[in-house]
Coordinates of C-alpha atoms in Angstrom, one line a residue:
M18 CA 118.8 91.6 130.2
K19 CA 115.3 90.3 131.1
Y20 CA 112.5 92.7 130.3
K21 CA 109.1 92.8 131.9
I22 CA 106.2 94.5 130.2
T23 CA 104.2 96.4 132.7
L24 CA 100.6 97.6 132.2
S25 CA 101.9 101.1 131.7
A26 CA 104.2 100.0 128.9
V27 CA 101.4 98.1 127.3
L28 CA 99.2 101.3 127.4
I29 CA 102.0 103.4 126.0
F30 CA 102.5 101.1 123.0
S31 CA 98.7 100.7 122.4
L32 CA 98.2 104.4 122.7
I33 CA 100.8 105.1 120.0
V34 CA 98.3 103.6 117.5
N35 CA 95.6 106.2 118.3
S36 CA 97.8 109.2 119.0
G37 CA 99.2 111.9 116.8
F38 CA 102.5 110.0 116.7
A39 CA 100.8 107.3 114.6
Q40 CA 101.1 109.6 111.6
N41 CA 104.5 107.9 111.1
T42 CA 102.9 104.6 110.4
I43 CA 99.5 105.4 108.9
H44 CA 99.0 105.7 105.2
P45 CA 96.7 108.7 104.2
T46 CA 94.2 108.7 101.4
S47 CA 95.6 109.3 97.9
S48 CA 93.8 110.2 94.7
L49 CA 96.5 108.6 92.5
Y50 CA 95.4 105.4 90.8
Q51 CA 96.3 103.3 87.7
Y52 CA 94.0 100.5 86.6
P53 CA 95.7 97.2 85.9
K54 CA 96.0 96.2 82.2
E55 CA 95.8 92.4 82.6
P56 CA 92.2 91.1 81.9
E57 CA 92.5 88.4 84.6
V58 CA 93.6 91.0 87.2
R59 CA 90.8 93.4 86.2
Q60 CA 88.2 90.7 86.5
K61 CA 89.5 89.6 90.0
L62 CA 89.6 93.3 91.0
E63 CA 85.9 93.6 90.1
N64 CA 85.1 90.4 92.0
W65 CA 87.0 91.8 95.0
R66 CA 85.0 95.1 94.8
D67 CA 81.8 93.1 95.2
L68 CA 82.9 91.6 98.5
K69 CA 83.0 95.0 100.5
F70 CA 84.0 93.6 103.9
G71 CA 87.1 91.7 105.0
M72 CA 89.2 90.9 108.0
I73 CA 92.9 91.6 108.4
I74 CA 94.7 89.6 111.1
H75 CA 97.9 90.9 112.7
W76 CA 99.5 88.1 114.7
G77 CA 103.1 87.7 115.7
L78 CA 105.7 88.1 118.5
Y79 CA 104.0 91.3 119.6
A80 CA 101.0 89.3 120.8
V81 CA 103.1 87.6 123.6
P82 CA 103.6 90.8 125.7
G83 CA 100.6 92.4 124.1
I84 CA 102.2 95.5 122.5
I85 CA 102.2 97.5 119.3
E86 CA 103.2 95.3 116.3
S87 CA 106.9 95.5 115.5
W88 CA 107.3 99.3 115.9
S89 CA 108.7 99.2 119.4
I90 CA 112.0 98.0 118.0
C91 CA 112.2 101.0 115.6
N92 CA 114.5 103.7 116.8
E93 CA 112.6 106.8 115.7
D94 CA 111.7 109.6 118.1
W95 CA 108.0 109.0 118.1
I96 CA 108.5 105.5 119.7
T97 CA 108.3 105.4 123.5
R98 CA 110.2 102.7 125.5
D99 CA 111.2 102.4 129.1
S100 CA 113.8 105.2 129.5
M101 CA 116.0 102.8 131.6
S102 CA 116.4 100.3 128.7
R103 CA 119.3 100.1 126.4
Y104 CA 118.1 99.9 122.8
D105 CA 120.2 96.9 121.7
D106 CA 119.1 95.0 124.8
Y107 CA 115.5 95.8 124.0
K108 CA 115.8 94.5 120.5
K109 CA 117.4 91.3 121.8
W110 CA 114.6 90.9 124.3
Y111 CA 111.9 91.5 121.7
W112 CA 113.4 89.0 119.2
G113 CA 113.9 86.6 122.0
L114 CA 110.1 86.4 122.4
S115 CA 110.3 83.7 119.7
K116 CA 111.3 81.3 122.5
D117 CA 108.0 82.1 124.3
F118 CA 105.5 82.2 121.4
N119 CA 103.6 78.9 121.7
P120 CA 100.0 79.4 120.6
T121 CA 98.7 76.0 121.8
K122 CA 95.1 77.1 121.4
F123 CA 95.6 78.1 117.7
D124 CA 92.2 77.5 116.1
P125 CA 91.9 79.1 112.6
E126 CA 88.6 77.4 112.0
S127 CA 87.1 79.4 114.8
W128 CA 88.6 82.6 113.3
A129 CA 87.0 81.8 110.0
K130 CA 83.7 81.0 111.6
A131 CA 83.7 84.3 113.5
A132 CA 84.6 86.2 110.3
K133 CA 81.9 84.5 108.3
S134 CA 79.3 85.2 111.1
A135 CA 80.3 88.9 110.7
G136 CA 79.4 88.8 107.0
M137 CA 83.0 89.2 105.9
K138 CA 84.1 87.9 102.5
Y139 CA 87.8 88.2 102.3
L140 CA 90.9 87.7 104.5
V141 CA 94.3 89.4 104.7
F142 CA 96.7 87.5 107.0
T143 CA 100.0 88.8 108.2
T144 CA 102.6 86.3 107.0
K145 CA 105.5 88.6 108.1
H146 CA 105.5 92.1 109.7
H147 CA 108.4 94.5 109.8
D148 CA 110.1 92.7 112.7
G149 CA 110.9 89.9 110.3
F150 CA 109.2 87.1 112.3
N151 CA 107.7 84.7 109.8
M152 CA 104.2 83.2 110.4
F153 CA 104.9 80.6 107.6
D154 CA 107.4 77.9 107.2
T155 CA 109.9 79.7 105.0
K156 CA 113.1 78.1 103.9
Y157 CA 114.9 81.3 103.9
S158 CA 114.9 82.3 107.6
D159 CA 115.1 80.4 110.9
F160 CA 113.2 83.3 112.5
K161 CA 109.7 81.8 112.2
I162 CA 106.8 80.3 114.2
S163 CA 107.7 76.8 112.9
N164 CA 111.2 77.0 114.6
G165 CA 110.3 77.7 118.2
P166 CA 108.3 76.0 120.9
F167 CA 105.4 75.6 118.4
A168 CA 107.7 73.7 116.0
N169 CA 106.3 70.2 116.8
N170 CA 102.7 71.2 116.6
P171 CA 101.1 69.6 113.5
R172 CA 99.9 73.1 112.6
A173 CA 103.3 74.8 112.9
D174 CA 103.0 76.2 109.4
V175 CA 100.5 78.7 110.6
A176 CA 99.7 80.5 107.4
K177 CA 98.8 77.3 105.6
Y178 CA 96.1 76.4 108.2
V179 CA 94.8 80.0 108.3
F180 CA 94.4 80.1 104.6
D181 CA 92.9 76.7 104.4
A182 CA 90.3 77.5 107.1
F183 CA 89.2 80.7 105.4
R184 CA 89.3 79.1 102.0
K185 CA 86.8 76.5 103.2
E186 CA 84.4 79.3 104.1
N187 CA 84.7 80.7 100.6
F188 CA 86.8 83.7 101.5
M189 CA 89.1 85.4 99.0
I190 CA 92.6 84.9 100.4
G191 CA 95.1 87.7 100.9
A192 CA 98.7 87.4 102.2
Y193 CA 100.1 90.5 104.0
F194 CA 103.9 90.7 103.6
S195 CA 106.3 93.3 104.8
K196 CA 108.8 94.5 102.3
P197 CA 111.2 95.7 105.0
D198 CA 112.5 93.0 107.3
W199 CA 114.3 94.3 110.4
H200 CA 115.6 91.0 111.4
T201 CA 117.7 89.9 108.5
Q202 CA 121.3 91.0 108.1
Y203 CA 120.5 91.9 104.5
Y204 CA 118.3 94.8 105.7
W205 CA 119.4 95.8 109.3
W206 CA 123.1 94.8 109.2
D207 CA 124.7 94.4 112.7
R208 CA 127.8 96.3 111.4
Y209 CA 125.9 99.5 111.9
A210 CA 123.3 101.0 114.2
T211 CA 119.6 101.0 113.3
P212 CA 118.6 104.7 113.5
D213 CA 115.2 104.4 111.8
R214 CA 112.9 102.2 109.7
N215 CA 115.1 102.2 106.6
V216 CA 117.9 99.9 105.5
N217 CA 120.8 100.8 107.8
Y218 CA 123.6 100.8 105.3
D219 CA 124.3 102.7 102.1
I220 CA 123.0 100.5 99.3
R221 CA 125.2 102.3 96.8
K222 CA 128.3 101.2 98.7
N223 CA 127.1 97.7 99.4
P224 CA 125.3 96.5 96.3
W225 CA 126.0 92.8 97.0
R226 CA 124.2 93.0 100.3
W227 CA 121.1 94.7 98.8
N228 CA 121.0 92.3 95.9
K229 CA 120.9 89.5 98.5
Y230 CA 118.0 91.3 100.2
K231 CA 116.2 91.5 96.8
E232 CA 116.8 87.8 96.3
F233 CA 115.6 87.0 99.8
T234 CA 112.3 89.0 99.3
Y235 CA 111.7 87.4 95.9
N236 CA 112.2 83.9 97.3
Q237 CA 109.8 84.4 100.2
I238 CA 107.1 85.8 98.0
N239 CA 107.7 82.9 95.6
E240 CA 107.1 80.5 98.5
L241 CA 103.9 82.3 99.6
T242 CA 102.5 82.2 96.0
S243 CA 103.6 78.7 95.3
N244 CA 103.1 76.6 98.5
Y245 CA 99.9 77.9 100.1
G246 CA 97.1 77.1 97.7
S247 CA 95.1 79.7 95.9
V248 CA 96.1 83.2 96.9
D249 CA 94.1 86.2 95.5
I250 CA 95.8 89.2 97.1
L251 CA 99.4 90.0 97.8
W252 CA 99.2 92.9 100.3
L253 CA 102.6 94.5 100.5
D254 CA 103.3 96.8 103.4
G255 CA 106.2 99.1 104.3
G256 CA 105.9 101.7 101.6
W257 CA 109.3 103.3 102.4
V258 CA 110.9 100.4 100.5
R259 CA 110.4 101.9 97.1
P260 CA 112.3 103.5 94.2
L261 CA 113.5 106.9 95.2
N262 CA 111.9 108.5 92.1
T263 CA 108.5 107.5 93.5
V264 CA 108.9 109.5 96.8
N265 CA 106.3 112.3 96.6
D266 CA 104.7 114.7 99.0
E267 CA 102.4 112.0 100.3
V268 CA 105.5 110.0 101.4
R269 CA 107.2 113.1 102.8
S270 CA 104.0 113.8 104.9
W271 CA 104.8 110.7 107.0
G272 CA 107.6 112.6 108.6
A273 CA 109.9 109.5 108.3
P274 CA 113.6 109.8 107.2
I275 CA 114.2 109.3 103.5
P276 CA 117.6 108.0 102.4
P277 CA 119.3 109.5 99.3
F278 CA 119.0 106.2 97.4
S279 CA 116.4 103.7 96.2
Q280 CA 115.3 100.9 98.4
E281 CA 114.1 99.2 95.2
I282 CA 113.3 95.5 95.2
D283 CA 112.4 95.0 91.5
M284 CA 108.6 94.9 91.7
P285 CA 108.2 94.0 88.0
K286 CA 110.2 90.9 88.5
I287 CA 108.3 90.0 91.7
A288 CA 104.9 90.7 90.1
T289 CA 105.7 88.6 87.0
M290 CA 106.7 85.6 89.2
A291 CA 103.8 86.0 91.6
R292 CA 101.2 86.2 88.8
K293 CA 102.8 83.2 87.0
N294 CA 102.2 81.3 90.3
Q295 CA 98.8 82.9 90.9
P296 CA 97.1 84.0 87.6
G297 CA 95.0 87.2 88.1
L298 CA 96.7 87.9 91.5
L299 CA 95.8 91.3 92.9
I300 CA 99.0 93.1 94.1
V301 CA 98.7 96.0 96.6
D302 CA 102.1 97.7 96.8
R303 CA 100.8 100.3 99.3
T304 CA 101.4 104.0 98.5
V305 CA 103.8 103.1 95.6
H306 CA 101.2 104.2 93.0
G307 CA 101.3 102.7 89.6
P308 CA 100.8 99.2 88.0
Y309 CA 101.4 97.3 91.3
E310 CA 99.0 99.1 93.5
N311 CA 95.8 97.5 92.3
Y312 CA 93.7 99.2 95.0
R313 CA 94.5 102.0 97.4
T314 CA 94.5 101.4 101.2
P315 CA 93.9 104.5 103.4
E316 CA 94.6 103.4 106.9
Q317 CA 92.5 104.2 110.0
T318 CA 90.6 106.8 108.0
I319 CA 87.8 107.2 105.5
P320 CA 88.3 109.4 102.5
K321 CA 86.2 112.7 102.6
T322 CA 84.5 112.0 99.3
K323 CA 83.7 109.1 97.1
S324 CA 85.9 107.5 94.5
D325 CA 84.9 105.3 91.6
T326 CA 88.3 103.7 91.5
P327 CA 89.1 100.7 93.8
W328 CA 90.1 101.4 97.4
E329 CA 89.8 99.9 100.9
S330 CA 89.9 101.5 104.3
C331 CA 91.8 99.3 106.8
I332 CA 90.6 100.1 110.3
T333 CA 91.0 98.3 113.6
L334 CA 88.2 96.8 115.7
G335 CA 90.0 98.0 118.8
G336 CA 92.7 100.6 119.2
A337 CA 95.5 98.4 118.0
W338 CA 96.2 96.1 115.1
G339 CA 97.3 93.2 117.2
Y340 CA 96.3 92.0 120.6
V341 CA 96.8 94.3 123.6
P342 CA 95.3 93.8 127.0
N343 CA 92.2 95.7 127.9
D344 CA 91.8 97.1 124.3
N345 CA 88.7 99.3 123.8
F346 CA 86.7 97.7 121.0
K347 CA 84.4 99.7 118.8
T348 CA 80.7 98.9 119.1
A349 CA 79.0 96.9 116.4
S350 CA 77.0 100.0 115.6
K351 CA 80.2 102.1 115.1
V352 CA 81.6 99.4 112.7
I353 CA 78.4 99.2 110.8
H354 CA 78.2 103.0 110.4
T355 CA 81.8 102.9 109.2
L356 CA 81.0 100.1 106.7
I357 CA 78.0 102.0 105.4
E358 CA 80.0 105.2 104.8
V359 CA 83.0 103.4 103.2
V360 CA 80.8 101.4 100.8
A361 CA 78.7 104.4 99.9
K362 CA 81.9 106.2 98.9
G363 CA 82.9 103.3 96.7
G364 CA 85.3 101.4 99.0
S365 CA 85.6 98.3 101.0
L366 CA 86.2 97.9 104.8
L367 CA 89.1 95.7 106.0
L368 CA 88.6 95.3 109.8
G369 CA 91.6 94.5 111.9
V370 CA 91.2 91.8 114.6
G371 CA 94.2 90.6 116.6
P372 CA 94.3 87.1 118.2
T373 CA 95.9 86.5 121.6
A374 CA 99.3 84.9 122.0
E375 CA 97.5 81.6 122.6
G376 CA 95.9 81.8 119.2
T377 CA 92.3 82.7 120.1
F378 CA 89.9 85.6 119.5
L379 CA 88.6 87.2 122.7
D380 CA 84.9 86.7 123.5
A381 CA 84.3 90.5 123.1
Q382 CA 85.8 90.4 119.6
V383 CA 83.5 87.4 118.6
E384 CA 80.5 89.1 120.1
R385 CA 81.1 92.3 118.1
L386 CA 81.5 90.3 114.9
N387 CA 78.3 88.3 115.5
E388 CA 76.4 91.6 116.1
I389 CA 77.7 93.0 112.9
G390 CA 76.7 89.9 111.0
K391 CA 73.2 90.0 112.3
W392 CA 72.7 93.4 110.8
L393 CA 74.3 92.3 107.5
D394 CA 72.1 89.2 107.3
K395 CA 69.1 91.5 106.9
N396 CA 70.7 94.4 105.0
G397 CA 73.6 92.9 103.1
E398 CA 71.8 93.5 99.8
A399 CA 72.5 97.2 100.2
I400 CA 76.2 96.5 100.8
Y401 CA 77.5 93.6 98.8
G402 CA 77.9 94.0 95.0
T403 CA 77.0 97.7 95.1
R404 CA 78.8 100.7 93.7
A405 CA 78.8 104.3 94.6
T406 CA 76.3 106.7 93.2
D407 CA 76.9 110.4 92.4
H408 CA 74.7 111.6 95.3
F409 CA 76.1 109.3 97.9
N410 CA 75.2 111.1 101.1
E411 CA 72.7 113.4 102.6
N412 CA 72.9 114.1 106.4
D413 CA 72.7 110.6 108.1
I414 CA 71.6 108.9 104.9
Y415 CA 74.0 107.1 102.6
F416 CA 73.1 105.7 99.2
T417 CA 74.5 102.8 97.2
K418 CA 73.7 101.5 93.7
G419 CA 72.7 97.9 93.2
K420 CA 71.7 95.9 90.1
G421 CA 69.6 97.5 87.4
N422 CA 67.9 100.6 88.6
N423 CA 67.9 99.7 92.3
L424 CA 69.2 102.2 94.8
Y425 CA 69.5 101.8 98.5
A426 CA 69.1 104.4 101.2
L427 CA 71.1 103.4 104.4
V428 CA 69.8 105.5 107.3
K429 CA 72.1 105.6 110.3
I430 CA 70.5 105.5 113.7
N431 CA 72.3 106.9 116.7
E432 CA 73.1 104.2 119.3
G433 CA 70.3 103.8 121.8
S434 CA 67.8 105.7 119.6
A435 CA 64.9 104.7 117.5
P436 CA 64.5 105.7 113.9
S437 CA 62.3 108.7 113.1
T438 CA 58.7 108.2 112.0
S439 CA 59.6 109.9 108.7
I440 CA 62.8 109.9 106.6
S441 CA 63.5 112.6 104.0
W442 CA 66.0 113.4 101.3
T443 CA 66.2 115.6 98.3
K444 CA 68.5 113.7 95.9
N445 CA 68.1 110.3 94.3
I446 CA 64.4 110.7 93.8
P447 CA 62.5 107.4 93.4
K448 CA 60.8 107.1 90.0
S449 CA 57.1 107.6 90.0
G450 CA 55.2 104.5 91.3
S451 CA 58.4 102.9 92.7
K452 CA 58.0 100.8 95.8
I453 CA 60.2 101.7 98.8
T454 CA 60.9 98.5 100.6
L455 CA 62.5 98.1 104.1
L456 CA 65.1 95.3 103.8
G457 CA 64.4 92.5 106.2
E458 CA 60.7 93.2 106.3
D459 CA 58.0 92.0 104.0
I460 CA 56.4 95.5 103.7
S461 CA 56.4 98.5 101.4
L462 CA 56.6 101.9 103.0
K463 CA 54.3 104.8 102.2
W464 CA 56.1 107.7 100.6
E465 CA 55.4 110.9 98.8
K466 CA 57.3 113.7 97.0
K467 CA 56.7 117.2 98.5
G468 CA 58.4 119.8 96.3
E469 CA 62.1 118.8 96.1
K470 CA 61.9 116.5 99.0
V471 CA 61.1 112.7 99.3
L472 CA 59.3 111.8 102.5
V473 CA 59.2 108.1 103.6
Y474 CA 56.9 107.2 106.5
L475 CA 57.7 104.4 109.0
P476 CA 54.9 102.6 110.9
K477 CA 55.0 102.8 114.7
E478 CA 55.6 99.1 115.0
I479 CA 58.8 99.5 112.8
T480 CA 60.2 102.4 114.8
E481 CA 59.7 100.3 118.0
K482 CA 61.1 97.1 116.5
Y483 CA 64.2 98.9 115.2
H484 CA 65.0 100.8 118.4
S485 CA 68.7 100.5 118.9
S486 CA 69.3 99.1 115.4
P487 CA 72.4 100.6 113.9
A488 CA 70.7 101.5 110.6
L489 CA 67.8 100.9 108.2
A490 CA 68.2 100.0 104.6
L491 CA 65.6 101.0 102.1
R492 CA 65.4 99.7 98.5
F493 CA 63.8 101.7 95.6
E494 CA 64.1 102.3 91.9
K495 CA 65.3 105.5 90.4

């Protein structure tokens, strides 16, 4: 049966990302964390914490019709499809998109250039999402970008060229990998229906099949950490694939079905192999708290308060992770305000940008990234390499701690507005005689302490110059 994706269908699938239904796919904030014990991993973790701003790229079959990534083939009640379609026919159509996916304008160098211009410092690239379509030339599946109409392209091994392009721009390299794989017969077996996101057979009754799945997963991660140059982060998604004894209230809050057995893939064995291939590798086994979740990843949200342990908010530039037509992109100011809040609370921001099916970023995406980068060019000192301070926020002012005794006050400015002629706060009092410097300007600002309040005065020429700027960054000593 031939399917046509209408604009209304595209909107339905893109709206799922922003609606209440999305609670089934979004990982909330957790306070549970365990520091890694390995010295090399701890050092790389601190290096990563200095970077603060990265890009996650979701790119796969879902870009062809421009719909939500993978989830449209999941048969859970929050998923919306054309009511006239048969589920099995829909899955066949979706997986058949591999015959249409031919990104002839694939240009990872332009992606890396756009990310660098935004001030980003690390990459997470989707090598395989839940639908099982591989964006790398795996030996263990024919369902891959290098086995369709793009097969004869010299850059058919897409992940290799993405990693190479970003590595040349000095990015830390992360490989997103989905632990569930809905395409392989070792996870969704054609013998049974596929009622939800989980493995569709009883692992206890079919141990051979599940052991083959564990072997399949191990082999693919071995490929990614052996054949693609230096990899810094293994970012594992699909947190329902986990030992049953790790299912907690956080997992139950997703509202997804939980089978009465472990979907356990032997993370200790995988981690040992991956770190032998890539010493110091950061592993992010999302929501499976413990030794293999080296930093936490709240999704599409910012924690309410700060945390001194490592974390990263992954948030989309638009409404969807991948490309959808007519997506509504956040303004540069909105992203900068998000970055400021995330960093002041001790985290990093991983911004989601989805390329088109042809392999390009939209002009609007590139424009947003350039605007963000212009602000960071002037104010990055208050972002990169900083840590959270106890009094991290006061009204529209966020504080970060730099080297030595340096503190930074990041003052949000509402879009279309000018900064006030005076800025005040009551915590993080500058030490007596300290200079307060406006980053990006070769001037010191007049300030005084009145009672419990610090008052900083901005000259008129500064308020005029910074009209419509997303934020000011002030440096002082405490």
